[in-house]
CSV table of C-alpha atoms in Angstrom, one decimal:
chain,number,residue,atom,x,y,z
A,30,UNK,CA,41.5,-41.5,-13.1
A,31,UNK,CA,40.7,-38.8,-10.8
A,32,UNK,CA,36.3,-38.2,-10.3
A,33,UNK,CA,34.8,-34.9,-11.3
A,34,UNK,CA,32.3,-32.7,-8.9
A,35,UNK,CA,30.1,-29.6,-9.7
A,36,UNK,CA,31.6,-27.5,-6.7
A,37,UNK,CA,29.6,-24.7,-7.6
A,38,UNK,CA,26.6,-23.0,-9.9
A,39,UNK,CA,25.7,-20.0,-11.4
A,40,UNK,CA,22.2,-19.6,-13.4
A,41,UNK,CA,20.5,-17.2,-15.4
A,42,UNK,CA,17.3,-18.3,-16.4
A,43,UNK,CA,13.3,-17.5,-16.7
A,44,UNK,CA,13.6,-17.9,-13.6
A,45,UNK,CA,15.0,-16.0,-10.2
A,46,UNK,CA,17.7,-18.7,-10.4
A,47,UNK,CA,20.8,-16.2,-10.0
A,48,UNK,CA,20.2,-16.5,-6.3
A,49,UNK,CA,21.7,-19.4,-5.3
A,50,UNK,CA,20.2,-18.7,-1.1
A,51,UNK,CA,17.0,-20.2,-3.3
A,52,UNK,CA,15.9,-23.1,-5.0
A,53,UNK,CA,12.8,-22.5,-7.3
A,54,UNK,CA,10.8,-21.4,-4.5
A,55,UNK,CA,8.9,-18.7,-6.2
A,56,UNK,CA,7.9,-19.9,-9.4
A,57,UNK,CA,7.1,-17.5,-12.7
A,58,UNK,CA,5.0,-18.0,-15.2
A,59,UNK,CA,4.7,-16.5,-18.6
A,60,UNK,CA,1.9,-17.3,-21.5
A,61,UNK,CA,3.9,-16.3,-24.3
A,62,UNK,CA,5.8,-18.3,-27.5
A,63,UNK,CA,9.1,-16.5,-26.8
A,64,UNK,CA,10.3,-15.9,-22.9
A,65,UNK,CA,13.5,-13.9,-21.5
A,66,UNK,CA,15.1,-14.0,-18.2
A,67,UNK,CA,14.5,-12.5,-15.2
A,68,UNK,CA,17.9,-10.4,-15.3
A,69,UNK,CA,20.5,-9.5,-12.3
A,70,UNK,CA,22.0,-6.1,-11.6
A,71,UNK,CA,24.8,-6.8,-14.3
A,72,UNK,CA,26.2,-3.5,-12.7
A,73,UNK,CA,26.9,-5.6,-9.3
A,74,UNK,CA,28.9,-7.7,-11.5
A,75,UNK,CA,30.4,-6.0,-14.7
A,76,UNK,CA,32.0,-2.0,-14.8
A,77,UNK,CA,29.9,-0.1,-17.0
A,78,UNK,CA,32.9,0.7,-19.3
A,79,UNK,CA,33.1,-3.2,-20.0
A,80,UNK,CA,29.5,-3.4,-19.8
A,81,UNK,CA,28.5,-1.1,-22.7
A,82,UNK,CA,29.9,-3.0,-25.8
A,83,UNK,CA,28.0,-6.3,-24.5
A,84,UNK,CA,24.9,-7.7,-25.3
A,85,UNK,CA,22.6,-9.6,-23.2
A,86,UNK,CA,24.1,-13.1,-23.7
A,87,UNK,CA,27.7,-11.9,-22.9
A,88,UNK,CA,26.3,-9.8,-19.7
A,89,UNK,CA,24.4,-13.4,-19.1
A,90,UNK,CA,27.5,-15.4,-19.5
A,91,UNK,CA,29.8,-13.5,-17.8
A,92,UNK,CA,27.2,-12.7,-14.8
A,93,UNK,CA,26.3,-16.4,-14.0
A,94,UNK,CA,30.0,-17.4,-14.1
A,95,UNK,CA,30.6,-15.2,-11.8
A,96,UNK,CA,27.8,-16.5,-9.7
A,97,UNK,CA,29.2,-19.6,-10.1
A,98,UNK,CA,32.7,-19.1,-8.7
A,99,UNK,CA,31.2,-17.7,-5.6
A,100,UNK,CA,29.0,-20.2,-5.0
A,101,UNK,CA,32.5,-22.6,-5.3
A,102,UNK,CA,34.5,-19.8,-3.0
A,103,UNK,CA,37.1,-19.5,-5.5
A,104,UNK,CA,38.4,-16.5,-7.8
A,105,UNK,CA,40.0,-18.6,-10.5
A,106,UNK,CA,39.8,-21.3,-12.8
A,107,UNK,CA,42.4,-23.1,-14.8
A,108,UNK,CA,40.2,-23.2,-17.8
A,109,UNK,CA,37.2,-22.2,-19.5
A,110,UNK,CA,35.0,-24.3,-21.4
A,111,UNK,CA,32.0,-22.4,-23.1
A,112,UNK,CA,29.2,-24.5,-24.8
A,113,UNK,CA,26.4,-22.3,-27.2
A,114,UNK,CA,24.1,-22.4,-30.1
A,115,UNK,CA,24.0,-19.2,-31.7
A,116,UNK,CA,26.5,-17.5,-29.4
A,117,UNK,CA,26.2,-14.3,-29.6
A,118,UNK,CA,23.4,-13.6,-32.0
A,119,UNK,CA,22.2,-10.0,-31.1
A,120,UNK,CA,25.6,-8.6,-32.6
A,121,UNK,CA,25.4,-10.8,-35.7
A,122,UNK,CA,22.4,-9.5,-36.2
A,123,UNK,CA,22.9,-6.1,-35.9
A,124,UNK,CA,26.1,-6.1,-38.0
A,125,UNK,CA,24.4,-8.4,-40.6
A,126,UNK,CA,21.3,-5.6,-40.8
A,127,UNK,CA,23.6,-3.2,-40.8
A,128,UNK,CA,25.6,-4.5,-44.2
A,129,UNK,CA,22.0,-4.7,-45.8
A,130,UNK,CA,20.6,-1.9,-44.5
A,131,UNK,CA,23.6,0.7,-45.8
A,132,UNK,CA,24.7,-1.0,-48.9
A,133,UNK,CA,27.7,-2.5,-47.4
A,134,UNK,CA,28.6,1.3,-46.8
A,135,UNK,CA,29.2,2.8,-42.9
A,136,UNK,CA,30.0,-0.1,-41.0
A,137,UNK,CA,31.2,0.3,-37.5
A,138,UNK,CA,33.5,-2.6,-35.5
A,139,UNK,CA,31.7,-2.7,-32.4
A,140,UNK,CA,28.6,-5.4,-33.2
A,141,UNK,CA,31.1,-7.7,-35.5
A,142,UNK,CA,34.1,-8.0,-32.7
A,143,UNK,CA,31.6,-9.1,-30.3
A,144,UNK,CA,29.4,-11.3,-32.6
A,145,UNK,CA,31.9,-14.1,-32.4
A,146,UNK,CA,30.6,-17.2,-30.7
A,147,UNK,CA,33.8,-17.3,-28.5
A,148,UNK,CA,32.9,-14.0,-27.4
A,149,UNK,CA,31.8,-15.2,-23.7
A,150,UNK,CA,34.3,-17.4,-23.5
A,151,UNK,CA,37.0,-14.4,-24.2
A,152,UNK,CA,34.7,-12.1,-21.8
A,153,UNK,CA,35.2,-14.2,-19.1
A,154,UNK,CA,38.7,-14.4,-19.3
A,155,UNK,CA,39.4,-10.8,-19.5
A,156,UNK,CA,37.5,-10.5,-16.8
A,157,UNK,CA,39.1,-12.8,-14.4
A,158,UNK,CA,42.6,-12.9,-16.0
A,159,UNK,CA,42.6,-16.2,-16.9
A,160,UNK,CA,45.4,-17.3,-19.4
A,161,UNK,CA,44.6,-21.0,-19.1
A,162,UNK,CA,42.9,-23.2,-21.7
A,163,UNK,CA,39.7,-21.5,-23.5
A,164,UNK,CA,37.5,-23.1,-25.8
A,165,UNK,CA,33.7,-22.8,-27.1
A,166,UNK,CA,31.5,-25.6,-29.0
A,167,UNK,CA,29.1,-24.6,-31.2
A,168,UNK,CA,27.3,-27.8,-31.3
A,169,UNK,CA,23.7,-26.8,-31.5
A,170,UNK,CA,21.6,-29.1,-28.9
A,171,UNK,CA,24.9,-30.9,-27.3
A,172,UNK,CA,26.9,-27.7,-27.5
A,173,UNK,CA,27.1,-27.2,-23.3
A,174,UNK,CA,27.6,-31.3,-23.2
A,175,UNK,CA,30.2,-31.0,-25.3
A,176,UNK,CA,32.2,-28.2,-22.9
A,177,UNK,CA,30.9,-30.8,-19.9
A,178,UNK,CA,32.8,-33.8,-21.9
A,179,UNK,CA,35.9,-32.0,-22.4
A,180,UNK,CA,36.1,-30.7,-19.0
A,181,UNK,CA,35.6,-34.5,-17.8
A,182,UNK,CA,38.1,-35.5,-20.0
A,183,UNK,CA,40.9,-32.9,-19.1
A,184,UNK,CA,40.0,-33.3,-15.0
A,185,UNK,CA,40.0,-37.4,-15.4
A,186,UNK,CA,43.5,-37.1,-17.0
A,187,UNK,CA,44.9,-34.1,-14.0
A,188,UNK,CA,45.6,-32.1,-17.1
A,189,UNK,CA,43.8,-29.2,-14.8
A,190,UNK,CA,42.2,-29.5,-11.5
A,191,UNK,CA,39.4,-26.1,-11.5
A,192,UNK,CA,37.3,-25.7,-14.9
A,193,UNK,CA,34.8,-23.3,-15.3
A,194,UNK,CA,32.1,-24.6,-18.3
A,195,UNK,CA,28.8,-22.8,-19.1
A,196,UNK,CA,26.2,-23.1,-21.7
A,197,UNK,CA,24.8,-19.2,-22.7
A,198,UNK,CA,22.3,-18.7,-25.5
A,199,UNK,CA,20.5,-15.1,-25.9
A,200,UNK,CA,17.6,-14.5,-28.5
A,201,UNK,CA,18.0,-12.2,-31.1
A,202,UNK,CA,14.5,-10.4,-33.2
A,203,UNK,CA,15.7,-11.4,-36.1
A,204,UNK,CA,16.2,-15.3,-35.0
A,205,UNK,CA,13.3,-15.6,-33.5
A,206,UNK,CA,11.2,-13.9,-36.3
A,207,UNK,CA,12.5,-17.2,-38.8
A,208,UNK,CA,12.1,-19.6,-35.9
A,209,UNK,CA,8.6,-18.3,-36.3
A,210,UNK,CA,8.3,-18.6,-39.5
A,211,UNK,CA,9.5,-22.0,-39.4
A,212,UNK,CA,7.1,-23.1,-36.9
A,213,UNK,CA,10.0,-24.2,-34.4
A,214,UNK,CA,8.0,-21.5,-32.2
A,215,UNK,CA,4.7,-22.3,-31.4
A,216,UNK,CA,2.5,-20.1,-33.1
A,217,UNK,CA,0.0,-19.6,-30.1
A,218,UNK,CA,0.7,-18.1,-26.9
A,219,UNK,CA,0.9,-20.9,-24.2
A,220,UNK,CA,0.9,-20.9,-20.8
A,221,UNK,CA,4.4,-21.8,-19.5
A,222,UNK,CA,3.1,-24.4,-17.0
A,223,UNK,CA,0.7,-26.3,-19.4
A,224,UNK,CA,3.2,-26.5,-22.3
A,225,UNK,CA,3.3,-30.1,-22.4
A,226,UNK,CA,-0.5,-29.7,-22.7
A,227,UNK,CA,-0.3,-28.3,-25.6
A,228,UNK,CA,-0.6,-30.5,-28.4
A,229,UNK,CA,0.8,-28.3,-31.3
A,230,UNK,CA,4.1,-28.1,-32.5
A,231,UNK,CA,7.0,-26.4,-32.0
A,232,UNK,CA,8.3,-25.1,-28.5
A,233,UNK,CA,8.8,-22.0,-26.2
A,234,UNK,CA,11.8,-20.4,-26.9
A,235,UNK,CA,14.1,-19.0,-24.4
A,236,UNK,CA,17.4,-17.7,-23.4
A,237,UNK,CA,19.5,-17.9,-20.5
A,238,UNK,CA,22.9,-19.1,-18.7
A,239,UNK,CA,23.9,-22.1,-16.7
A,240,UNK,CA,27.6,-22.0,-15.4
A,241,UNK,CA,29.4,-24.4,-13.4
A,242,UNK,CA,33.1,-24.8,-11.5
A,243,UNK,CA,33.9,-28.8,-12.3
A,244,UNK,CA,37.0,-30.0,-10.6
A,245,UNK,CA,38.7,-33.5,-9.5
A,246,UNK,CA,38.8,-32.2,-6.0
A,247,UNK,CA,35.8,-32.9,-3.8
A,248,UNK,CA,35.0,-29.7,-1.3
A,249,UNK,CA,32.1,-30.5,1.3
A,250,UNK,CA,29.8,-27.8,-0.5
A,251,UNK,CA,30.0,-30.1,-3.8
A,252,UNK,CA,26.9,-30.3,-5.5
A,253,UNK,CA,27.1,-33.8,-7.8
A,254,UNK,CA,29.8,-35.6,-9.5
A,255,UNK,CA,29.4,-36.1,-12.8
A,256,UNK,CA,29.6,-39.9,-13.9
A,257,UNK,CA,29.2,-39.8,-17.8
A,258,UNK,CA,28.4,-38.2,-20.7
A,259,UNK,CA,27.1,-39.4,-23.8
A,260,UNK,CA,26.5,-37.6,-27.1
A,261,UNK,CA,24.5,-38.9,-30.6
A,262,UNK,CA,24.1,-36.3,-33.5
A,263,UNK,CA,21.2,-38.7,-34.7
A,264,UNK,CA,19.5,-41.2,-33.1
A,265,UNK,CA,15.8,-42.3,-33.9
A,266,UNK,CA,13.2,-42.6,-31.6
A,267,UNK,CA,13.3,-46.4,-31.5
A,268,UNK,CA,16.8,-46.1,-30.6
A,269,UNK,CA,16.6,-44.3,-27.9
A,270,UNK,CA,15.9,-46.8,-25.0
A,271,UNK,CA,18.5,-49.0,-26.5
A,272,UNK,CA,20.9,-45.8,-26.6
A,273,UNK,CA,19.6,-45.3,-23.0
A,274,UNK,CA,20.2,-48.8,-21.5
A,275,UNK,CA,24.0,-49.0,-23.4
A,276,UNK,CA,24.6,-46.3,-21.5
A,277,UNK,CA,23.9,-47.1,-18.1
A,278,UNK,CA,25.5,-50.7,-18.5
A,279,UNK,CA,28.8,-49.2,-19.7
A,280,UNK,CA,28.9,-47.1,-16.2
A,281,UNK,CA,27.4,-50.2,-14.3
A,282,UNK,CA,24.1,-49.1,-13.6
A,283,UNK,CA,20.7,-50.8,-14.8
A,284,UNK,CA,17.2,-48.7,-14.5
A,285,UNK,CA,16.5,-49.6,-11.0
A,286,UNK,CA,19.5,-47.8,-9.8
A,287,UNK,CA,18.0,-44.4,-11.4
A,288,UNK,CA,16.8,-42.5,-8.6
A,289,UNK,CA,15.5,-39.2,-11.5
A,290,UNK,CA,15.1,-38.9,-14.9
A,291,UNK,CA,15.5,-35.8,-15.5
A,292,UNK,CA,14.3,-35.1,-19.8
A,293,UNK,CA,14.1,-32.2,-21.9
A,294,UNK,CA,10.4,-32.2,-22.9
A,295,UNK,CA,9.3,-28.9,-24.6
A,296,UNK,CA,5.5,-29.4,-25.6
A,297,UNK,CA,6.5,-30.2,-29.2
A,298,UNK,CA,4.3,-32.7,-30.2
A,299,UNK,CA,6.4,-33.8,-32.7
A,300,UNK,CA,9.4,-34.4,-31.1
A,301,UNK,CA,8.6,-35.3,-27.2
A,302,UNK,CA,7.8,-38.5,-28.5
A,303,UNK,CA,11.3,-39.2,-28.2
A,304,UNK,CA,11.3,-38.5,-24.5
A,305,UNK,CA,7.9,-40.3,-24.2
A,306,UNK,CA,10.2,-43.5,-25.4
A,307,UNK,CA,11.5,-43.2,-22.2
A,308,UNK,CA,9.3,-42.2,-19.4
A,309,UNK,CA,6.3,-44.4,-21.0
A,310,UNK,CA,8.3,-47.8,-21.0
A,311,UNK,CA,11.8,-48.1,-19.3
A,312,UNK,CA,11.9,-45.5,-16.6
A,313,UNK,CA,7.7,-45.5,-16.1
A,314,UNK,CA,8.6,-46.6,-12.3
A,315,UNK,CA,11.1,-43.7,-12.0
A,316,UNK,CA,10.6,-40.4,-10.4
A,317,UNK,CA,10.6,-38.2,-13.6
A,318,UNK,CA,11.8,-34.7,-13.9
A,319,UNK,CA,11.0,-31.6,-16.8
A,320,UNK,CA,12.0,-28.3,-16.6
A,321,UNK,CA,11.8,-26.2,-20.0
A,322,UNK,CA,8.4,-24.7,-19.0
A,323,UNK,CA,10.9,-22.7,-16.4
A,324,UNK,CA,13.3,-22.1,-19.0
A,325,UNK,CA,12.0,-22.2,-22.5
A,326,UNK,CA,13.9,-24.6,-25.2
A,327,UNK,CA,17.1,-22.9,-26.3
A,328,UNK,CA,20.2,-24.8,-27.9
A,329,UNK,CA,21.7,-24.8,-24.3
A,330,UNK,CA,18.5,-25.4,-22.2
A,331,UNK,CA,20.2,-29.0,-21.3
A,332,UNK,CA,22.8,-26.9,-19.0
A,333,UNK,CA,19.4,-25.9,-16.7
A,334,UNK,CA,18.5,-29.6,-16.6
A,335,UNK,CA,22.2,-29.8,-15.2
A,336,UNK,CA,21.7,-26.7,-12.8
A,337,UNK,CA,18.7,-28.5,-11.7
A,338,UNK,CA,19.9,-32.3,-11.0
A,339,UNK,CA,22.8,-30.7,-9.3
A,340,UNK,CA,20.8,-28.5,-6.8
A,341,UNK,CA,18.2,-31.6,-6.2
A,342,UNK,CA,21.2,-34.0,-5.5
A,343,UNK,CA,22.4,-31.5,-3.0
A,344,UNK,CA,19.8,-30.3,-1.5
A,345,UNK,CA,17.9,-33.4,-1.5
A,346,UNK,CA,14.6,-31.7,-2.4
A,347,UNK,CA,12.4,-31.8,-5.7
A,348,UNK,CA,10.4,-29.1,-6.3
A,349,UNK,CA,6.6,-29.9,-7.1
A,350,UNK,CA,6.7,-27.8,-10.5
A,351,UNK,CA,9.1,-30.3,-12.2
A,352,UNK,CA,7.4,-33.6,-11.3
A,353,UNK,CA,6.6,-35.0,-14.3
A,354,UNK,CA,5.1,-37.7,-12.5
A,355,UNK,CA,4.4,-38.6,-8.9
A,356,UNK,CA,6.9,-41.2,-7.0
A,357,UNK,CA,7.8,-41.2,-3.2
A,358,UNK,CA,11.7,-41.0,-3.3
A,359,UNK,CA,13.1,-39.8,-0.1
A,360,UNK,CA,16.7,-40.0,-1.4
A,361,UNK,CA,18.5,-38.6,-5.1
A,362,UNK,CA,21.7,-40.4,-5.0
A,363,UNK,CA,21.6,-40.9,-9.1
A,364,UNK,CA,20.2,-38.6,-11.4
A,365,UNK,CA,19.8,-39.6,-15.3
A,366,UNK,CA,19.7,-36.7,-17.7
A,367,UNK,CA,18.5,-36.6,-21.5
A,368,UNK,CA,17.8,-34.1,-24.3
A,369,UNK,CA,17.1,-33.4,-27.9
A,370,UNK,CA,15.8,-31.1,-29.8
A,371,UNK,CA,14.0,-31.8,-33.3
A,372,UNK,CA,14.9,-35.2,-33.0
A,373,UNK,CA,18.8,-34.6,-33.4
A,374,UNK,CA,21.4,-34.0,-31.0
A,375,UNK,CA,21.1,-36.2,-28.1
A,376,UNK,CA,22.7,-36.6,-24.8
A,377,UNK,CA,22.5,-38.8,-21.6
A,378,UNK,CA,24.5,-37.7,-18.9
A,379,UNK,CA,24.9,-38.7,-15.3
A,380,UNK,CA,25.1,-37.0,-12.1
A,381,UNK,CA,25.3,-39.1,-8.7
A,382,UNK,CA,25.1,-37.7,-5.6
A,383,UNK,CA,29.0,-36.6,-3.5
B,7,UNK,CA,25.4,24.8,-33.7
B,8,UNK,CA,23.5,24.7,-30.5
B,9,UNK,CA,20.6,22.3,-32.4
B,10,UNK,CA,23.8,20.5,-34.1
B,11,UNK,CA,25.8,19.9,-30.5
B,12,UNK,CA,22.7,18.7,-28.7
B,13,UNK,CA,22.4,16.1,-31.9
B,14,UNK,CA,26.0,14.7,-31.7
B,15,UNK,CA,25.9,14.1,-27.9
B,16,UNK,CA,22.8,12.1,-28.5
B,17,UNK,CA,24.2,9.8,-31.6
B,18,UNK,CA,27.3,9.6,-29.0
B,19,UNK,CA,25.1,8.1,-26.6
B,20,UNK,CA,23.6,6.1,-28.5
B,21,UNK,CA,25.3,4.6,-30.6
B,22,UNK,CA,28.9,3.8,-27.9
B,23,UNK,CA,25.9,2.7,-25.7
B,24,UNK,CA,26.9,5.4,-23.1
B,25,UNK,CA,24.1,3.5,-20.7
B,26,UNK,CA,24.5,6.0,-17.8
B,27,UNK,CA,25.1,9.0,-19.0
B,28,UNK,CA,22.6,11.5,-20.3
B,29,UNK,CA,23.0,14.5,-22.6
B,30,UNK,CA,23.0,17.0,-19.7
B,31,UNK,CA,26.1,15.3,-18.2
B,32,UNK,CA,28.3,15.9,-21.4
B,33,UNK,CA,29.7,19.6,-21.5
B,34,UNK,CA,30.7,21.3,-24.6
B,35,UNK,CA,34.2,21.6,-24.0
B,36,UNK,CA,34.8,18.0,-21.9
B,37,UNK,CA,37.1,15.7,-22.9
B,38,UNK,CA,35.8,13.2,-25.1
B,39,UNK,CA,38.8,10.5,-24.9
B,40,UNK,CA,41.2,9.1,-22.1
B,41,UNK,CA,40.3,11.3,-18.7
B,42,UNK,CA,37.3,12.7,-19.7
B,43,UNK,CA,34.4,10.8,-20.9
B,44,UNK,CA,37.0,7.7,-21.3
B,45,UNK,CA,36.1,6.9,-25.2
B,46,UNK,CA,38.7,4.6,-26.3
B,47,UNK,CA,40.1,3.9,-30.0
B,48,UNK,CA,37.5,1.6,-30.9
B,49,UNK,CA,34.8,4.4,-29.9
B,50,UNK,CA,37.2,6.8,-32.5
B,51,UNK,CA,36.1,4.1,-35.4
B,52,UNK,CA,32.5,4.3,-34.5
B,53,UNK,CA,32.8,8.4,-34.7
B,54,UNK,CA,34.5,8.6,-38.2
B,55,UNK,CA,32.0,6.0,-39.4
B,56,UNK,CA,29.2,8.3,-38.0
B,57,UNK,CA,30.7,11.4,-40.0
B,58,UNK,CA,30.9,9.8,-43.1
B,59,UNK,CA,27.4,8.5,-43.0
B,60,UNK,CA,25.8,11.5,-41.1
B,61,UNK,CA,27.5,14.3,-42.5
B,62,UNK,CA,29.0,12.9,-45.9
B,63,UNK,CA,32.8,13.6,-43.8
B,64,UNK,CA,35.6,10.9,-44.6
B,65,UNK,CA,38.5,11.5,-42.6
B,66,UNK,CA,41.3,9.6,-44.3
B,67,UNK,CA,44.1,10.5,-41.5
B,68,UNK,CA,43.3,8.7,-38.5
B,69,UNK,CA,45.9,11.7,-37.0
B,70,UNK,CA,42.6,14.2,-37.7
B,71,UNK,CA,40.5,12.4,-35.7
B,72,UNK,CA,42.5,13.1,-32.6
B,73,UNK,CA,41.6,16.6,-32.8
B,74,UNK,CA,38.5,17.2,-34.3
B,75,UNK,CA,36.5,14.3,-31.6
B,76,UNK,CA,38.7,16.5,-28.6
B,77,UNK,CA,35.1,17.9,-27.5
B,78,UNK,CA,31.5,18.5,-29.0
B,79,UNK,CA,32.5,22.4,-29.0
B,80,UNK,CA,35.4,20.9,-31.5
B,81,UNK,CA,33.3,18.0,-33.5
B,82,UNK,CA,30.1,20.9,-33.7
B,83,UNK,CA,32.8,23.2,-35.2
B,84,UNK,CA,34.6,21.1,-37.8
B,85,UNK,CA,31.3,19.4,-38.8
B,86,UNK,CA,29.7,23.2,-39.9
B,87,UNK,CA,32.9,23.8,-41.8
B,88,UNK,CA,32.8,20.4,-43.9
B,89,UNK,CA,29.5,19.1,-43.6
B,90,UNK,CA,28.5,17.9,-47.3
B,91,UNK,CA,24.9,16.8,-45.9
């Protein structure tokens, strides 16, 4: 079985993560319930004739793959492996209002061919030409995981050798209006950086776009490889440092070899609980990592977690703004990553240094 | 017709999401398909739709469309002639 390595990384995020010359070294901070990203020229990127039927999360999608293959000096892939939430929910949204707004009378094609959630997926494509394999999961919380597992699988097996997989979720009015409702939004503006401060429930919402090239052939300018990947659609919390011990026996690793933690906390009080399974008892020695008060929660949020791990495994540096707590490691060689969100859809995976 | 041209160029823009173009770049008599301002046949949907619901129109040959969207001069005409609203 061949290895798999992130050879290169595109992100669109709250942050000024599309350039890649940078690592987090100006950080923003917002005190709001909902946050956007900070957005690239798109017209660097994407002709304005393509450009004007898409909406953020396809501009976002196609921007930071693009991003991505430069970063891994390549123009193609072999495949493309998409992983979202809501996919492209702006466009639903505006054809949806439209039916209820008209009577079902007047509507135009525009919003509804691009509402699809394999709409970045099929954007990317077209844009680059590629004919190979092309597949989106629409997995909620595991949906980017999901495209990482199936690009493992077909690069293990040489079915391909070059994969491009991304996780892209945009927010829509309408969305985040319910999400409100709901109180799966926090229903006070919070201060990005103190959100695990916070003590109410729900999270910060976001949006963004984490894209990576995986392949089974190492370059020198590889970020990670990626080890394993592990998915549960439900798991309680007093499962979850079983789940997480299972899974570093079956790739031969105990606690002591985990260099990071890197987990998805979001200031819910109701659910970080789950992660608090974890960093107060098995992994309390271990350097530990956050990162959604840069990015906001969003069904693909995990895929920053990834863009993260990979650019501290090889760059070797940890920025003070995601130290969850303090440890003196001088050297990332394994990187343990987990998420949820409302309790369901978890995921472990592992990243090790090339 | 004048009031009636200036209103079509702005629904055009707005609603094909004509991002960098403004109503001052969009001449009477240009070309509104191919060449000219490059609207394509999914852009031809959106402009029957926006007859029908703007000016009560319903173009049942997709053949008509060809020639009455052929410039604002063209739409602003045909639109006077068979406006119901």
């Amino acid at each position: 079985m061949s290895a798999v390595y992130i050879t290169g990384v595109g992100s669109i995020s709250s942050q000024k993560t599309f350039d890649n010359t940078e690592f987090l070294r100006e950080i923003l901070t917002y005190t709001d319930n909902v946050i956007s990203v900070v957005n690239p020229n798109y017209k660097e990127y994407i002709p304005p004739a393509a450009a004007r039927r898409m909406a953020k999360g396809i501009k976002m999608g196609v921007v930071a793959s693009r991003i991505a293959l430069k970063d891994a000096n390549i123009e193609n892939v072999d495949a493309i492996i998409t992983g979202t939430g809501m996919g492209c929910v702006r466009d639903s949204e505006k054809f949806v209002s439209a039916i209820i707004d008209n009577d079902e009378q007047y509507l135009t094609p525009t919003s509804f061919i691009q509402s699809t959630h394999n709409t970045v997926g099929g954007q990317i494509a077209l844009g680059l030409q590629c004919k190979g394999y092309n597949f989106t999961y629409v997995h909620a919380s595991v949906s980017f995981e999901s495209a990482l597992l199936d690009a493992q699988l077909q690069l293990e097996n040489n079915e391909v050798d070059t994969i491009l997989i991304g996780g892209v979720d945009e927010h829509g009015d309408h969305t985040i209006t319910i999400h409100k409702l709901i109180n799966h939004i926090k229903l006070e503006k919070t201060k990005s950086t103190n959100v695990l401060d916070s003590k109410t429930e729900g999270a910060i919402f976001g949006e963004g776009a984490n894209f990576f090239v995986v392949s089974n052939k190492k370059q020198d300018s590889s970020y990670a490889e990626v080890i394993a990947v592990q998915t549960y659609n439900t798991l309680s919390e007093t499962e979850v440092s079983h789940a997480a011990q299972l899974f570093l026996k079956d790739n031969g690793l105990a606690i002591d070899d985990i260099d990071a933690i890197v987990l998805g906390n979001n200031g819910d009080v109701k659910y970080d609980t789950f992660y608090n399974e974890l960093s107060l008892n098995l992994f309390k020695e271990t350097q530990q990592i956050y990162y959604k008060h840069l990015c906001g929660e969003f069904n693909t949020a995990s895929s920053f977690g990834v863009w993260l791990a990979s650019k501290i495994l090889k760059t070797q540096e940890l920025p003070e703004v995601v130290k969850l707590n303090k440890k003196s490691i001088s050297n990332f060689t394994t990187i343990l990553l987990y998420n949820q969100y409302r309790g369901e859809n978890h995921s472990f995976t592992l990243l090790r240094k090339c | 017709m004048e009031v009636l041209k200036q209103e079509l160029k702005e629904n055009i823009i707005e609603q094909l999401n004509l991002e960098d173009i403004a109503v001052e770049d969009i001449a009477d008599d240009d070309i509104l398909f191919g060449d000219g301002l490059g609207l394509d046949s999914i852009d031809a949907l959106e402009l029957i739709v926006m007859l029908d619901k703007n000016y009560g129109i319903k173009l049942t040959d997709p053949k008509e469309g060809r020639e009455i969207f052929a410039s604002i001069e063209v739409m602003a005409k045909y639109i006077s002639e068979h406006r119901t609203k």
